[in-house]
Amino acid sequence: MDNSPTALFDSYEQDFRQIIDSIHLKLDGEGKDERGEQRRAALRRVEMELDEADEMISQMEIEIQGIPQSIKPQYQNRLKTAKGDLVRFKKLSKDIHSQVSRAELLSSGRVGTPTSDEPYGPTSDRTRLLAGTATLDDGTRRLQESQRIALETEDQGAEILMNLRTQREQIENSRDTLRTADTAIDRASGTLKKMIRRMYQQRVVTAAIIVVLVLVIAIILWEKVFR
C-alpha cells in the first residue's frame, strides 16, 4: 500500500480522468452520432458522470491540504486543470441538452401545413408543439435544478474543507503540546537521575566517614588499653 502523501490525490485524479474520458466519448466522440432516445439516455448518463467527477474534484481538494508545501504548487496546477476540464464539459453538456431539445421541438412542428381556418396547423401538430415546449421547459428546469444542487454541493464541500482544516490545526496543536510534554518529561527524568546519582554519592561519602570514625575510635581504644 502506497503511504505517500500524494497517493490518494493521484488515485482520485486517475478516477477523474477516466470519468472525463467517458464523458468525452458520449458528448463529442462515438456518442455524437446517436439520435432520439439513445442520445437522451447518453445525456442522462453524462449527468451522472459529471456528478461523479464533481465528487472526485472535492476529494482532490481535501487531499491537497495534506501535501507538503515543497510539491504542493504542481498539484494545485493539476487540480486547476481538472476543474477547468469539468467546467468545459458541463457547459458542453448543457449546450447539447439545449440542441437536442430544440431539435425535438422543431421536428414536432414540421408535420402539417397551417390553413386559414387553423393558423397553427392541425390539432395534433399543436399538441406536439406544446409537448415539445413542455419538454424544453422541463429540460431547462432540470438543468437549473442540477446547477442549484451543484452550488449546494460546492458550499457543503467548502464547509467540509473548513472543518477539516480546523481539525488539522487542532491535531497539529496537540502534536506540539505532546512534543512540549515529552521535552518536559525528558528534563524531569534527567533531573531525577542526577538526584539519584547524588544520593548514591552522599551514601558513599557517609559510609566512608563512618568507616573513618570507627577506625579512629578503634585506634583510640587500642592506645588506651595497651599503654
Tab-separated table of N, CA and C in Angstrom, residues 16-29 45-53 86 89-90 92-93:
chain	number	residue	atom	x	y	z
A	16	PHE	N	-10.892	10.558	-11.889
A	16	PHE	CA	-11.484	11.726	-12.556
A	16	PHE	C	-11.210	11.673	-14.055
A	17	ARG	N	-9.983	11.349	-14.424
A	17	ARG	CA	-9.630	11.306	-15.843
A	17	ARG	C	-10.412	10.226	-16.585
A	18	GLN	N	-10.614	9.086	-15.930
A	18	GLN	CA	-11.399	8.022	-16.574
A	18	GLN	C	-12.836	8.475	-16.802
A	19	ILE	N	-13.407	9.168	-15.804
A	19	ILE	CA	-14.779	9.667	-15.955
A	19	ILE	C	-14.854	10.705	-17.079
A	20	ILE	N	-13.885	11.618	-17.119
A	20	ILE	CA	-13.868	12.660	-18.149
A	20	ILE	C	-13.732	12.045	-19.542
A	21	ASP	N	-12.905	11.001	-19.669
A	21	ASP	CA	-12.768	10.334	-20.971
A	21	ASP	C	-14.097	9.718	-21.401
A	22	SER	N	-14.814	9.118	-20.443
A	22	SER	CA	-16.120	8.531	-20.765
A	22	SER	C	-17.106	9.618	-21.202
A	23	ILE	N	-17.095	10.756	-20.506
A	23	ILE	CA	-17.978	11.868	-20.873
A	23	ILE	C	-17.637	12.389	-22.265
A	24	HIS	N	-16.348	12.487	-22.548
A	24	HIS	CA	-15.908	12.986	-23.856
A	24	HIS	C	-16.411	12.081	-24.984
A	25	LEU	N	-16.354	10.762	-24.774
A	25	LEU	CA	-16.830	9.833	-25.799
A	25	LEU	C	-18.331	9.999	-26.034
A	26	LYS	N	-19.086	10.239	-24.971
A	26	LYS	CA	-20.536	10.343	-25.110
A	26	LYS	C	-20.951	11.674	-25.750
A	27	LEU	N	-20.210	12.739	-25.435
A	27	LEU	CA	-20.607	14.058	-25.926
A	27	LEU	C	-20.000	14.410	-27.277
A	28	ASP	N	-18.735	14.054	-27.458
A	28	ASP	CA	-18.033	14.549	-28.644
A	28	ASP	C	-17.298	13.444	-29.386
A	29	GLY	N	-17.576	12.185	-29.001
A	29	GLY	CA	-16.890	11.080	-29.660
A	29	GLY	C	-17.856	10.168	-30.383
A	45	ARG	N	-26.720	9.674	-18.692
A	45	ARG	CA	-25.509	9.062	-18.114
A	45	ARG	C	-24.408	10.099	-17.925
A	46	VAL	N	-24.322	11.035	-18.850
A	46	VAL	CA	-23.327	12.113	-18.726
A	46	VAL	C	-23.576	12.934	-17.466
A	47	GLU	N	-24.867	13.227	-17.183
A	47	GLU	CA	-25.204	13.997	-15.982
A	47	GLU	C	-24.717	13.285	-14.725
A	48	MET	N	-24.932	11.960	-14.666
A	48	MET	CA	-24.475	11.192	-13.502
A	48	MET	C	-22.952	11.184	-13.409
A	49	GLU	N	-22.298	11.047	-14.560
A	49	GLU	CA	-20.831	11.021	-14.544
A	49	GLU	C	-20.257	12.396	-14.175
A	50	LEU	N	-20.936	13.465	-14.573
A	50	LEU	CA	-20.493	14.802	-14.166
A	50	LEU	C	-20.578	14.961	-12.660
A	51	ASP	N	-21.627	14.401	-12.053
A	51	ASP	CA	-21.729	14.437	-10.593
A	51	ASP	C	-20.579	13.655	-9.950
A	52	GLU	N	-20.246	12.498	-10.528
A	52	GLU	CA	-19.124	11.709	-10.003
A	52	GLU	C	-17.810	12.480	-10.145
A	53	ALA	N	-17.629	13.137	-11.288
A	53	ALA	CA	-16.407	13.921	-11.497
A	53	ALA	C	-16.322	15.067	-10.501
A	86	LEU	N	-13.692	20.039	-16.049
A	86	LEU	CA	-15.053	19.768	-15.574
A	86	LEU	C	-16.015	20.882	-16.001
A	89	PHE	N	-16.776	20.573	-19.795
A	89	PHE	CA	-17.703	19.510	-20.176
A	89	PHE	C	-19.098	19.750	-19.613
A	90	LYS	N	-19.213	20.447	-18.492
A	90	LYS	CA	-20.543	20.824	-18.002
A	90	LYS	C	-21.222	21.768	-18.990
A	92	LEU	N	-20.512	22.027	-22.203
A	92	LEU	CA	-20.790	21.282	-23.428
A	92	LEU	C	-22.052	20.436	-23.267
A	93	SER	N	-22.204	19.808	-22.093
A	93	SER	CA	-23.395	19.005	-21.826
A	93	SER	C	-24.654	19.875	-21.856
